[in-house]
mmCIF file of N, CA and C in Angstrom:
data_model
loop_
_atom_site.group_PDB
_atom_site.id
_atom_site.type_symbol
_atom_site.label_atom_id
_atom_site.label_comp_id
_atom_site.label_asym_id
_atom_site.label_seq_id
_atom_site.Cartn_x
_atom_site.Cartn_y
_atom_site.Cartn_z
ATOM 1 N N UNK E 1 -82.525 -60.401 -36.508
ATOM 2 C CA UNK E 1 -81.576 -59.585 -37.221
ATOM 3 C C UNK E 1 -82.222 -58.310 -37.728
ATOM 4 N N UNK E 2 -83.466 -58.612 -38.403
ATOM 5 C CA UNK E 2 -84.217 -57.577 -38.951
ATOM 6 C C UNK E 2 -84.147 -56.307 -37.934
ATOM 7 N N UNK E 3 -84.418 -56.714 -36.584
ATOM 8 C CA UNK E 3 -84.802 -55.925 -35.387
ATOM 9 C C UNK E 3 -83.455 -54.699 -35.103
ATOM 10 N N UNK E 4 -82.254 -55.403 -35.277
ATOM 11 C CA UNK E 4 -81.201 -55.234 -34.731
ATOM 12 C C UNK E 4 -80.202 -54.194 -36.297
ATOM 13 N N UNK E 5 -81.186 -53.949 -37.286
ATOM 14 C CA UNK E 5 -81.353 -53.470 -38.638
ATOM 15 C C UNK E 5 -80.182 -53.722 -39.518
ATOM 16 N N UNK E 6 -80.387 -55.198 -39.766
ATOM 17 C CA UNK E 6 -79.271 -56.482 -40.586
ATOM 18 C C UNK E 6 -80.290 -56.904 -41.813
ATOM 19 N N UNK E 7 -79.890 -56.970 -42.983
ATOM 20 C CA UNK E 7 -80.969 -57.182 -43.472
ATOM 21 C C UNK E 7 -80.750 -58.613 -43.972
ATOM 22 N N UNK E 8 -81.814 -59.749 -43.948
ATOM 23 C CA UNK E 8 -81.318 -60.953 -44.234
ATOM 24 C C UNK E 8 -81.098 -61.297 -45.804
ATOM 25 N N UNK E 9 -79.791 -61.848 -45.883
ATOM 26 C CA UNK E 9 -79.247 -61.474 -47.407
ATOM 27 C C UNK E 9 -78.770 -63.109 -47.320
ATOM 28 N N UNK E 10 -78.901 -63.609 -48.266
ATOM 29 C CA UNK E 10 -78.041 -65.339 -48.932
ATOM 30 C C UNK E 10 -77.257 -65.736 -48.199
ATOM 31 N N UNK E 11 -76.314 -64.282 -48.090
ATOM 32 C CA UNK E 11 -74.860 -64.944 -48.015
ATOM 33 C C UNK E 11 -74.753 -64.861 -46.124
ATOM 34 N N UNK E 12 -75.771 -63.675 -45.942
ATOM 35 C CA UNK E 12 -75.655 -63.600 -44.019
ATOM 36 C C UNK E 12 -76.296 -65.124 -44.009
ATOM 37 N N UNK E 13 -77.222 -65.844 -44.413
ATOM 38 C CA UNK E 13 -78.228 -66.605 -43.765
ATOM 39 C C UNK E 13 -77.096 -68.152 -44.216
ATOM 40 N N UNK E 14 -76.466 -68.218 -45.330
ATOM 41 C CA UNK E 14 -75.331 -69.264 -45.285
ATOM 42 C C UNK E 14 -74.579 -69.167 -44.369
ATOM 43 N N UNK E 15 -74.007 -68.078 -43.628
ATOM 44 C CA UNK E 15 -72.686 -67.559 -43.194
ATOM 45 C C UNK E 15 -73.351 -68.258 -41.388
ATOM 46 N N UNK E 16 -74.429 -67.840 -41.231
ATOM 47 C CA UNK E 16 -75.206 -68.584 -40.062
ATOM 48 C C UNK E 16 -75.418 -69.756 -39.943
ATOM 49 N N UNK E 17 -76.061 -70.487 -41.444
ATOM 50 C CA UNK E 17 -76.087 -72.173 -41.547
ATOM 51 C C UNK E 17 -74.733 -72.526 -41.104
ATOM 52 N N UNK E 18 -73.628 -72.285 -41.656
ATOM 53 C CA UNK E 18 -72.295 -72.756 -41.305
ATOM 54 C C UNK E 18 -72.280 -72.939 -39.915
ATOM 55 N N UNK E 19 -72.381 -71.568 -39.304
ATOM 56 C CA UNK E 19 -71.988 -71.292 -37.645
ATOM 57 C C UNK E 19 -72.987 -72.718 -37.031
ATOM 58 N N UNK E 20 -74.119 -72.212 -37.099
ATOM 59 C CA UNK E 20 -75.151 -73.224 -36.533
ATOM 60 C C UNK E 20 -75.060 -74.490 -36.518
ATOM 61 N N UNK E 21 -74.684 -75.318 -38.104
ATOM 62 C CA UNK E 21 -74.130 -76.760 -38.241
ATOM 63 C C UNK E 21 -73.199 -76.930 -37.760
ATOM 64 N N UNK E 22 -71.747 -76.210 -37.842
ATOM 65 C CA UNK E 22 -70.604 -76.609 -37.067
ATOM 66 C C UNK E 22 -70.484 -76.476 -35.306
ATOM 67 N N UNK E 23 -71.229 -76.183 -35.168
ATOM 68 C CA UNK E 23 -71.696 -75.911 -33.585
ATOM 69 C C UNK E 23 -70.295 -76.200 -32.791
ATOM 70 N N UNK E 24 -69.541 -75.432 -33.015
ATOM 71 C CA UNK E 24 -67.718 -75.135 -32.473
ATOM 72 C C UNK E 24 -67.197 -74.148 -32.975
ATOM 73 N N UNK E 25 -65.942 -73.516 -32.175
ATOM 74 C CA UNK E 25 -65.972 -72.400 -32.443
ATOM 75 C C UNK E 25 -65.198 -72.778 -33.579
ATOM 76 N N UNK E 26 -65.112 -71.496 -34.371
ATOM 77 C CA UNK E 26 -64.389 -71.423 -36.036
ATOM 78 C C UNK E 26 -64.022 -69.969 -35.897
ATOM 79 N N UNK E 27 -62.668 -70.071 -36.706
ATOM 80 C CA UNK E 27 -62.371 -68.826 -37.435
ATOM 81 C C UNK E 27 -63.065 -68.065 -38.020
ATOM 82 N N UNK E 28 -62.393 -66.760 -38.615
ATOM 83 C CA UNK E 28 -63.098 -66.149 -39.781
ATOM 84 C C UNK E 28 -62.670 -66.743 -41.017
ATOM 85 N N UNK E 29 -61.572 -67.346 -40.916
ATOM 86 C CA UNK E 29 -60.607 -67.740 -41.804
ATOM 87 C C UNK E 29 -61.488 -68.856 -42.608
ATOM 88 N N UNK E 30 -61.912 -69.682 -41.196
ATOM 89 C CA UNK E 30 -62.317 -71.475 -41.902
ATOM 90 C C UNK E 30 -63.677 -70.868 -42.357
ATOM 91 N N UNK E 31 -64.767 -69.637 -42.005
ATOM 92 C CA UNK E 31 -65.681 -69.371 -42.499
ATOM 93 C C UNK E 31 -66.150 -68.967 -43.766
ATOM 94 N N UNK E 32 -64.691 -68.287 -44.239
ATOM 95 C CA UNK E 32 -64.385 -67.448 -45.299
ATOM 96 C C UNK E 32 -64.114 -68.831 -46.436
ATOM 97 N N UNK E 33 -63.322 -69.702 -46.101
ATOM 98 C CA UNK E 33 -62.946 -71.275 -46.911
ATOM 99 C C UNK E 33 -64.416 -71.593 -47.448
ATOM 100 N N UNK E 34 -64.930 -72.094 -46.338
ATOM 101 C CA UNK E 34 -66.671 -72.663 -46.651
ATOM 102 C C UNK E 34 -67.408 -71.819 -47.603
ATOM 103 N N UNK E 35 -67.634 -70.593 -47.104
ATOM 104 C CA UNK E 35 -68.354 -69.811 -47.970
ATOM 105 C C UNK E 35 -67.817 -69.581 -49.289
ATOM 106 N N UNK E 36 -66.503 -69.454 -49.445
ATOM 107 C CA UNK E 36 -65.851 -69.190 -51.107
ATOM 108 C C UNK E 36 -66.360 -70.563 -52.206
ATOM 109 N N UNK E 37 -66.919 -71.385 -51.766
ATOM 110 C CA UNK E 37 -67.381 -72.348 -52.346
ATOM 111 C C UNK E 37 -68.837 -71.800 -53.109
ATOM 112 N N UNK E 38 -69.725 -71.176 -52.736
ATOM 113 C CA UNK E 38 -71.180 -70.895 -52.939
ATOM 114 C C UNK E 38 -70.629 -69.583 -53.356
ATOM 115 N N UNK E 39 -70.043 -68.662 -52.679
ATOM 116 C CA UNK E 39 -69.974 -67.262 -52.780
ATOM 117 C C UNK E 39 -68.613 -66.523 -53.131
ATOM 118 N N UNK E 40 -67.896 -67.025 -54.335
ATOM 119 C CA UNK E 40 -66.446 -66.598 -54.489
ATOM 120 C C UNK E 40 -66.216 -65.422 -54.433
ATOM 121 N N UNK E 41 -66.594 -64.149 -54.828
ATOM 122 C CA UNK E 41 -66.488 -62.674 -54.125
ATOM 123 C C UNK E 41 -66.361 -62.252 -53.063
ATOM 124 N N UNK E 42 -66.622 -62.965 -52.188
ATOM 125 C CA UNK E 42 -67.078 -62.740 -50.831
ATOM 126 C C UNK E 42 -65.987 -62.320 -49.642
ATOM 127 N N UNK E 43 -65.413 -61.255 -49.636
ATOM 128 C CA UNK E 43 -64.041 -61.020 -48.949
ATOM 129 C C UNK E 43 -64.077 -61.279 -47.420
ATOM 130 N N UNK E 44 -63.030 -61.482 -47.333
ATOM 131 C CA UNK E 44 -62.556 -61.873 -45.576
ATOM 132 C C UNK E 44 -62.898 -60.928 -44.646
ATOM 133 N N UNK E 45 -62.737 -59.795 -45.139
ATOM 134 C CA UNK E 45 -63.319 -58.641 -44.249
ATOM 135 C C UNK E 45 -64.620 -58.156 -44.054
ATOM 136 N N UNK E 46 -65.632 -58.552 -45.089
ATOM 137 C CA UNK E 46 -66.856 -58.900 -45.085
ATOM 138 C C UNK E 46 -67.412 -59.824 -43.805
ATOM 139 N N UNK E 47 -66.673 -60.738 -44.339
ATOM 140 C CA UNK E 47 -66.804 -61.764 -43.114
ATOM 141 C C UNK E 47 -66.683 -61.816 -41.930
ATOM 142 N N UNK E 48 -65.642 -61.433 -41.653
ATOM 143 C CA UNK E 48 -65.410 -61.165 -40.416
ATOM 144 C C UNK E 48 -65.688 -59.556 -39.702
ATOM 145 N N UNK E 49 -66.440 -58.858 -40.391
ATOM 146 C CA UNK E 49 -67.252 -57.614 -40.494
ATOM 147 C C UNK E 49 -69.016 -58.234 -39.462
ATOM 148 N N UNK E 50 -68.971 -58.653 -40.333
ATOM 149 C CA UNK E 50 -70.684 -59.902 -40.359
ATOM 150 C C UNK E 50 -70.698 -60.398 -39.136
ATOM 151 N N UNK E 51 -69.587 -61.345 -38.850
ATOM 152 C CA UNK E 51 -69.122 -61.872 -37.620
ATOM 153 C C UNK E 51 -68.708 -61.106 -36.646
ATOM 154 N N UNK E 52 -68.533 -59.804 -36.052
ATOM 155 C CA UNK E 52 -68.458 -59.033 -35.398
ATOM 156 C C UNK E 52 -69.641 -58.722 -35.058
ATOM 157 N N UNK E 53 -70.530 -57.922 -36.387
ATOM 158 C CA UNK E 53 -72.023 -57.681 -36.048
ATOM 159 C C UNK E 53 -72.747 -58.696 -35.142
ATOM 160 N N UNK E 54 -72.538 -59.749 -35.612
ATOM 161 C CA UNK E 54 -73.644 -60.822 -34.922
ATOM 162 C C UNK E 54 -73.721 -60.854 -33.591
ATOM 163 N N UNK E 55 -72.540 -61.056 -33.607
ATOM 164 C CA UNK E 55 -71.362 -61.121 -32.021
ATOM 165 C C UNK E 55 -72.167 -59.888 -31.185
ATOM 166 N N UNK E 56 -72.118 -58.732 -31.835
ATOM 167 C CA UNK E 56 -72.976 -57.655 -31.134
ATOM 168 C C UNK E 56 -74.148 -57.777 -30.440
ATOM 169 N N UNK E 57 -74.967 -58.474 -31.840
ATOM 170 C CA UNK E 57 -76.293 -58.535 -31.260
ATOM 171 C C UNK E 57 -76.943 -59.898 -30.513
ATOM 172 N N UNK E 58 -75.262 -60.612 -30.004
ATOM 173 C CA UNK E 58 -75.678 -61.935 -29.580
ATOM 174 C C UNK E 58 -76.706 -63.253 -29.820
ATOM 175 N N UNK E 59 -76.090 -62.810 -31.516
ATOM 176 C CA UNK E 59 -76.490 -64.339 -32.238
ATOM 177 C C UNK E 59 -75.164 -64.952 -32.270
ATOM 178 N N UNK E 60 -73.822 -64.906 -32.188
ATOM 179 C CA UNK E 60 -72.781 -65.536 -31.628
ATOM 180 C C UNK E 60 -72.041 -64.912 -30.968
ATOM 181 N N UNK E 61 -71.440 -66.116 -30.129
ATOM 182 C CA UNK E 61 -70.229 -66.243 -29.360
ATOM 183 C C UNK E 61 -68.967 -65.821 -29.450
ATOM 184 N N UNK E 62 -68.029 -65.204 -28.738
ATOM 185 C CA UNK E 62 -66.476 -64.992 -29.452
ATOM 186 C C UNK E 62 -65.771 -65.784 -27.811
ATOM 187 N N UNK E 63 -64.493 -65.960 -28.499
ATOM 188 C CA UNK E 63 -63.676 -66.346 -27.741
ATOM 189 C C UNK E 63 -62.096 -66.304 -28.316
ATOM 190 N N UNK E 64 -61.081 -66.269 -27.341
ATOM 191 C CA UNK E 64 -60.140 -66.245 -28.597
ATOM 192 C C UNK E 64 -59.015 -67.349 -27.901
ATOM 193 N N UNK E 65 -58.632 -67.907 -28.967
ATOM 194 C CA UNK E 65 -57.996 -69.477 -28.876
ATOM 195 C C UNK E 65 -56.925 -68.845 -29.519
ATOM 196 N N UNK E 66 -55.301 -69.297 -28.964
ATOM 197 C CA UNK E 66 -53.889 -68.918 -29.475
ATOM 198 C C UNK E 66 -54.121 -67.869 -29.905
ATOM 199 N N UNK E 67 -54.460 -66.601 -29.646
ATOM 200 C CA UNK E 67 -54.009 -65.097 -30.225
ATOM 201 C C UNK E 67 -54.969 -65.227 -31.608
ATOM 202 N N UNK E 68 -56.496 -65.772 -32.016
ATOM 203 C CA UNK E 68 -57.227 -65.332 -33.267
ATOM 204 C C UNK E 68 -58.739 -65.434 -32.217
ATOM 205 N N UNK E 69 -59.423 -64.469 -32.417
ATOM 206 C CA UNK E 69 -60.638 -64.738 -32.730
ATOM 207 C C UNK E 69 -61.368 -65.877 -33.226
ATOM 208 N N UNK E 70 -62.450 -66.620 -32.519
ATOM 209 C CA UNK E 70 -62.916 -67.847 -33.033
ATOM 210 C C UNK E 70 -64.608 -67.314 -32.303
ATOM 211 N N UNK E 71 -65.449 -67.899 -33.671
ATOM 212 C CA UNK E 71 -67.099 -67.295 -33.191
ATOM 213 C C UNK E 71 -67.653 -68.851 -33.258
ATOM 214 N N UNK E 72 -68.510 -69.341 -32.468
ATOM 215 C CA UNK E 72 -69.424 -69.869 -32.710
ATOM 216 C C UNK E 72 -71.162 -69.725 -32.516
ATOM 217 N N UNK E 73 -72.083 -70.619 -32.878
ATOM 218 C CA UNK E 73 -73.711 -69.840 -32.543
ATOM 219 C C UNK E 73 -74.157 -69.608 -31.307
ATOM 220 N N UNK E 74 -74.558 -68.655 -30.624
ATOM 221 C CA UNK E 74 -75.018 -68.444 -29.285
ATOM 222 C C UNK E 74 -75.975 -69.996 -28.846
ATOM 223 N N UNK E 75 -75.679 -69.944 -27.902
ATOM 224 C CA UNK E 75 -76.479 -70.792 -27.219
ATOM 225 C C UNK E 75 -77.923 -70.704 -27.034
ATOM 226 N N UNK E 76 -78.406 -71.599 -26.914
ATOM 227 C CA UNK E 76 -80.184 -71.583 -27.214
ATOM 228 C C UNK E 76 -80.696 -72.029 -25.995
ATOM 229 N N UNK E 77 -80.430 -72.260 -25.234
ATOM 230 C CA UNK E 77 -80.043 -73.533 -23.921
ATOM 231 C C UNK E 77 -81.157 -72.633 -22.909
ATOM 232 N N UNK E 78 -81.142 -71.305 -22.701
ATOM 233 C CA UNK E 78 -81.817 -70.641 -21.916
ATOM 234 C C UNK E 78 -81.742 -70.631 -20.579
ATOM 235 N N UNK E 79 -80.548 -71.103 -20.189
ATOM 236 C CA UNK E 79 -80.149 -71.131 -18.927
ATOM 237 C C UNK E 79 -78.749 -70.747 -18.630
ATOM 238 N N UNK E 80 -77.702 -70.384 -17.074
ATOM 239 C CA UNK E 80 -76.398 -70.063 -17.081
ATOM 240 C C UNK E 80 -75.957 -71.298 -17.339
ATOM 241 N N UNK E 81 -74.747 -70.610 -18.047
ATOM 242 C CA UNK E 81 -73.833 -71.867 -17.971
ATOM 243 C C UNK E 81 -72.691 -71.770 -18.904
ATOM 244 N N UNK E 82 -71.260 -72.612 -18.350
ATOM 245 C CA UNK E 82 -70.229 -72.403 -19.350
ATOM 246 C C UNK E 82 -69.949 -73.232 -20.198
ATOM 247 N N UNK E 83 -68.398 -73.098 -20.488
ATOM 248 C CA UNK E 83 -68.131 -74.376 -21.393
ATOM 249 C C UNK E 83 -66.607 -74.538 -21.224
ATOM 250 N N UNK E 84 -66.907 -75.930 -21.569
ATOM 251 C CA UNK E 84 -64.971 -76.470 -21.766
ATOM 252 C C UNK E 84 -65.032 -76.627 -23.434
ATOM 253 N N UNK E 85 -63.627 -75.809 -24.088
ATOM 254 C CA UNK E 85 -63.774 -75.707 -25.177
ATOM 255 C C UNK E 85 -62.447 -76.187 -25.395
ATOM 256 N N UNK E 86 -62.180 -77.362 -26.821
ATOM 257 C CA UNK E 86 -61.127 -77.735 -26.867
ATOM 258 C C UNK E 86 -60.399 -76.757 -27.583
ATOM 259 N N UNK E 87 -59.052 -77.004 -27.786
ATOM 260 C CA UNK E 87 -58.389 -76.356 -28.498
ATOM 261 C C UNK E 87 -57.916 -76.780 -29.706
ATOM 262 N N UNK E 88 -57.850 -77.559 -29.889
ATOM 263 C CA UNK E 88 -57.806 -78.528 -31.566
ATOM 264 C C UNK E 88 -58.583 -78.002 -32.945
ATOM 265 N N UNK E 89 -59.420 -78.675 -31.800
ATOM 266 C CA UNK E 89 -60.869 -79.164 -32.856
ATOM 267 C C UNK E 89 -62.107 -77.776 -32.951
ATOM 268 N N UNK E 90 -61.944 -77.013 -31.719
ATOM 269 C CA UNK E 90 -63.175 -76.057 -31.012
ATOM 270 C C UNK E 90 -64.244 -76.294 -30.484
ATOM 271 N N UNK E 91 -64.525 -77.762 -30.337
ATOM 272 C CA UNK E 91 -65.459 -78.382 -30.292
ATOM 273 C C UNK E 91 -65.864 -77.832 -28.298
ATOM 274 N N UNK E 92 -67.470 -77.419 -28.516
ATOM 275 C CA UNK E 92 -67.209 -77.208 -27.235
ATOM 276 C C UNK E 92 -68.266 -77.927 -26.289
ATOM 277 N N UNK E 93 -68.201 -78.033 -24.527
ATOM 278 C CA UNK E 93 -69.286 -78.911 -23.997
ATOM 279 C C UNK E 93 -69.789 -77.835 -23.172
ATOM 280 N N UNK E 94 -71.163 -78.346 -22.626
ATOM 281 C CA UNK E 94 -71.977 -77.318 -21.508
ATOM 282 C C UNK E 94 -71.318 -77.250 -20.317
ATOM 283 N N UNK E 95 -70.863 -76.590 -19.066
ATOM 284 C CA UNK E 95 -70.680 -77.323 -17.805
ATOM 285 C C UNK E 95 -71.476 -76.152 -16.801
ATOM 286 N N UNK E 96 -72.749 -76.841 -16.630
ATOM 287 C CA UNK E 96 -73.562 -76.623 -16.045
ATOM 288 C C UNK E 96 -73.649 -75.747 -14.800
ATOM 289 N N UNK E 97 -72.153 -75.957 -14.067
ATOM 290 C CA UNK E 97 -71.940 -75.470 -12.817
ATOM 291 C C UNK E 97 -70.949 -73.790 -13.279
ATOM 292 N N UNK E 98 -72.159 -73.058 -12.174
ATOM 293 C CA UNK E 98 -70.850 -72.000 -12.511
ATOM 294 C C UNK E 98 -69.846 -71.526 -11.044
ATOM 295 N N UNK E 99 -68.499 -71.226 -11.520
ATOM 296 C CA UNK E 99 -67.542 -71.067 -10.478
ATOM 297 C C UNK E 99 -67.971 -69.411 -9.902
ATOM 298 N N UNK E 100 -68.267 -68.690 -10.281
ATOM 299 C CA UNK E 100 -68.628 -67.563 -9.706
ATOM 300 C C UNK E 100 -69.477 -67.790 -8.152
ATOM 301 N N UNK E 101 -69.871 -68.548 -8.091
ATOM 302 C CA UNK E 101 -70.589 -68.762 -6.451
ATOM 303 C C UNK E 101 -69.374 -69.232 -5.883
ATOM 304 N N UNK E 102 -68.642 -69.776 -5.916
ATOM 305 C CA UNK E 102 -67.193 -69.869 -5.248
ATOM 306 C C UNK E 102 -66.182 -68.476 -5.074
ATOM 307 N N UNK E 103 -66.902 -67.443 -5.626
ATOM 308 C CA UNK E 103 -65.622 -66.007 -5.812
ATOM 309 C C UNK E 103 -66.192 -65.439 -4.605
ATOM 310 N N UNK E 104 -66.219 -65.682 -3.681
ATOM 311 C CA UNK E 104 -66.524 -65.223 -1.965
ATOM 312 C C UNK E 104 -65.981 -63.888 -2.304
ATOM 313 N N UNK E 105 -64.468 -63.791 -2.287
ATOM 314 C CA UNK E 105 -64.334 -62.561 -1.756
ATOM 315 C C UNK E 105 -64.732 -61.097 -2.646
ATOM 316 N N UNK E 106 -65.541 -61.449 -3.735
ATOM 317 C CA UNK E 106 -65.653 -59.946 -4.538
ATOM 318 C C UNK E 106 -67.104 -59.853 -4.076
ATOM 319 N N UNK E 107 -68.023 -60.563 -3.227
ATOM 320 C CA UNK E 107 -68.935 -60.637 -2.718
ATOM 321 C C UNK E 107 -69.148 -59.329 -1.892
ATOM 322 N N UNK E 108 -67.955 -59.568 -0.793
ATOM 323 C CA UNK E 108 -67.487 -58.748 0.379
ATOM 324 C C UNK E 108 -66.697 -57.277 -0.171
ATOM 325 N N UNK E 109 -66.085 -57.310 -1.351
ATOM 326 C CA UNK E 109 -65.683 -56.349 -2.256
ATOM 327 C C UNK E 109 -66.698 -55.089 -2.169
ATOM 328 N N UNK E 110 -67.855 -54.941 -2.122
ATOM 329 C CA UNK E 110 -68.546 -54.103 -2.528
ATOM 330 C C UNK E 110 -68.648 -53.750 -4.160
ATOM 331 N N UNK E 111 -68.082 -54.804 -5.074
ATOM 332 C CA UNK E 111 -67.786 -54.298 -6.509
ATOM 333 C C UNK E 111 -69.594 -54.973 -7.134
ATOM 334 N N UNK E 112 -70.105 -54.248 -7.819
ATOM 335 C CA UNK E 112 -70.883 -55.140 -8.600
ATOM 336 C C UNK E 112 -70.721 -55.834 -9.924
ATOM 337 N N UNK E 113 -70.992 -56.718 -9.851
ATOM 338 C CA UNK E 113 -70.143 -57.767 -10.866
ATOM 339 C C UNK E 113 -72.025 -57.941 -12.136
ATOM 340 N N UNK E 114 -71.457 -57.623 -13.378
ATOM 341 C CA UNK E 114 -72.687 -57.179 -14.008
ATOM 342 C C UNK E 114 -72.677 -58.050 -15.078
ATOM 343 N N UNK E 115 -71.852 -59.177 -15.316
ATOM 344 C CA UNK E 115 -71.604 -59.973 -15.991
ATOM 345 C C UNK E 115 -70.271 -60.796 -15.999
ATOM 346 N N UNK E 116 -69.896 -62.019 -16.530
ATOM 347 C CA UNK E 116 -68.767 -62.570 -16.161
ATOM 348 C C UNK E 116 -68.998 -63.910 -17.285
ATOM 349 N N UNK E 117 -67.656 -64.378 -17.619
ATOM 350 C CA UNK E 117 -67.717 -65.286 -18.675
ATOM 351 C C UNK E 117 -66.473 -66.539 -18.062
ATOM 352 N N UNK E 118 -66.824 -67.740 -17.863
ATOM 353 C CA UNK E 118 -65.585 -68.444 -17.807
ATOM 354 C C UNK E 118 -65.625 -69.442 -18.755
ATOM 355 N N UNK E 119 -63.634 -69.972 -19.513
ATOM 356 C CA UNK E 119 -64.398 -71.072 -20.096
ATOM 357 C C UNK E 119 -63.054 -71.920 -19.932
ATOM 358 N N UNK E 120 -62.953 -73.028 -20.115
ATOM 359 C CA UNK E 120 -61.968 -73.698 -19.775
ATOM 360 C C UNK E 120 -61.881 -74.406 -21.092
ATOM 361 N N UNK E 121 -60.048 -74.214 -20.886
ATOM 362 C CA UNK E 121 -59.481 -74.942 -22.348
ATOM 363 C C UNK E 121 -58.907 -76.389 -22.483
ATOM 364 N N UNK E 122 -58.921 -77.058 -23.309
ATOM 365 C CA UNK E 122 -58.007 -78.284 -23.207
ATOM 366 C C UNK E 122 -58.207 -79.159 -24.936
ATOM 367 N N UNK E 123 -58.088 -80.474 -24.347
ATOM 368 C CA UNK E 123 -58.666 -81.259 -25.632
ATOM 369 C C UNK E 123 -59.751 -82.196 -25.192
ATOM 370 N N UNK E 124 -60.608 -82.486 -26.214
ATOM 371 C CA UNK E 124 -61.734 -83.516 -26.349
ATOM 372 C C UNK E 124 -61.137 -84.878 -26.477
ATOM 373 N N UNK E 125 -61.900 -85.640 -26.332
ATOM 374 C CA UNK E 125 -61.904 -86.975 -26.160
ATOM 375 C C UNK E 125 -60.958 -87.466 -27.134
ATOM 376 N N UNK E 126 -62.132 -87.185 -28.267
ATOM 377 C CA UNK E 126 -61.417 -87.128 -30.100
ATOM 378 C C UNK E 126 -60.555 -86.795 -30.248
ATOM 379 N N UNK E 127 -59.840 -85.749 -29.895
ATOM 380 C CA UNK E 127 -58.341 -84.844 -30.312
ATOM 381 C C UNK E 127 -57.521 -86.033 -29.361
ATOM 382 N N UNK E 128 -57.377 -86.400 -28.026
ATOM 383 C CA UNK E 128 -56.895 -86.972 -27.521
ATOM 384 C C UNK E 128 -56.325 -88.259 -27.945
ATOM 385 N N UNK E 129 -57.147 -88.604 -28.834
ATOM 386 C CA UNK E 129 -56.508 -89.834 -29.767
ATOM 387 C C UNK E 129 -55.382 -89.955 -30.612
#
């Protein structure tokens, strides 16, 4: 963060414990809940200010579930790979395989493809109950 010129402050380094322990995606909303507990000043737009930044410098994830924004912690994993992310819960899994070696024809396209994200939605095991 230091690098990326964030300076590490209480409430950034809680606002990360959260992301990191809940390891699924979350609102700004449910982030803003958690934190008003330790940090009652602490406005929504702050938050989700913070959570944008990070997002920048790819210490988290965004994705957006029903029309909101939802962040969770970047992956540490060090390898490609996507995810099936529920929609309930946010809870999300690795899936190892990526479909982009199946996109033949943008191959033949002549387009260069300089990045690409897939993720597939549904419910978890748990929600399914």
């Amino acid at each position: 963060m230091k690098a990326s010129g964030f300076k590490m402050t209480p409430k950034r380094l809680d606002l990360l414990a959260y992301l990191f322990e809940a390891n699924r995606y979350v609102s700004a909303r449910e982030v803003a809940e958690e934190l008003r507990v330790s940090h009652p000043s602490l406005s929504y737009d702050t938050i989700y200010r913070n959570l944008n930044d990070f997002a920048a410098i790819d210490i988290l994830e965004t994705t957006e579930l029903d029309g909101e924004m939802k962040f969770r912690a970047a992956c540490q994993s060090g390898h490609h790979h996507h995810h099936l992310i529920c929609r309930t819960c946010g809870k999300t899994e690795t899936l190892d395989v990526c479909p982009m070696e199946w996109v033949s024809p943008i191959k033949d396209s002549g387009f260069e493809v300089e990045d690409h994200k897939f993720e597939i939605y549904g419910r978890c095991a748990a929600c399914q109950k």
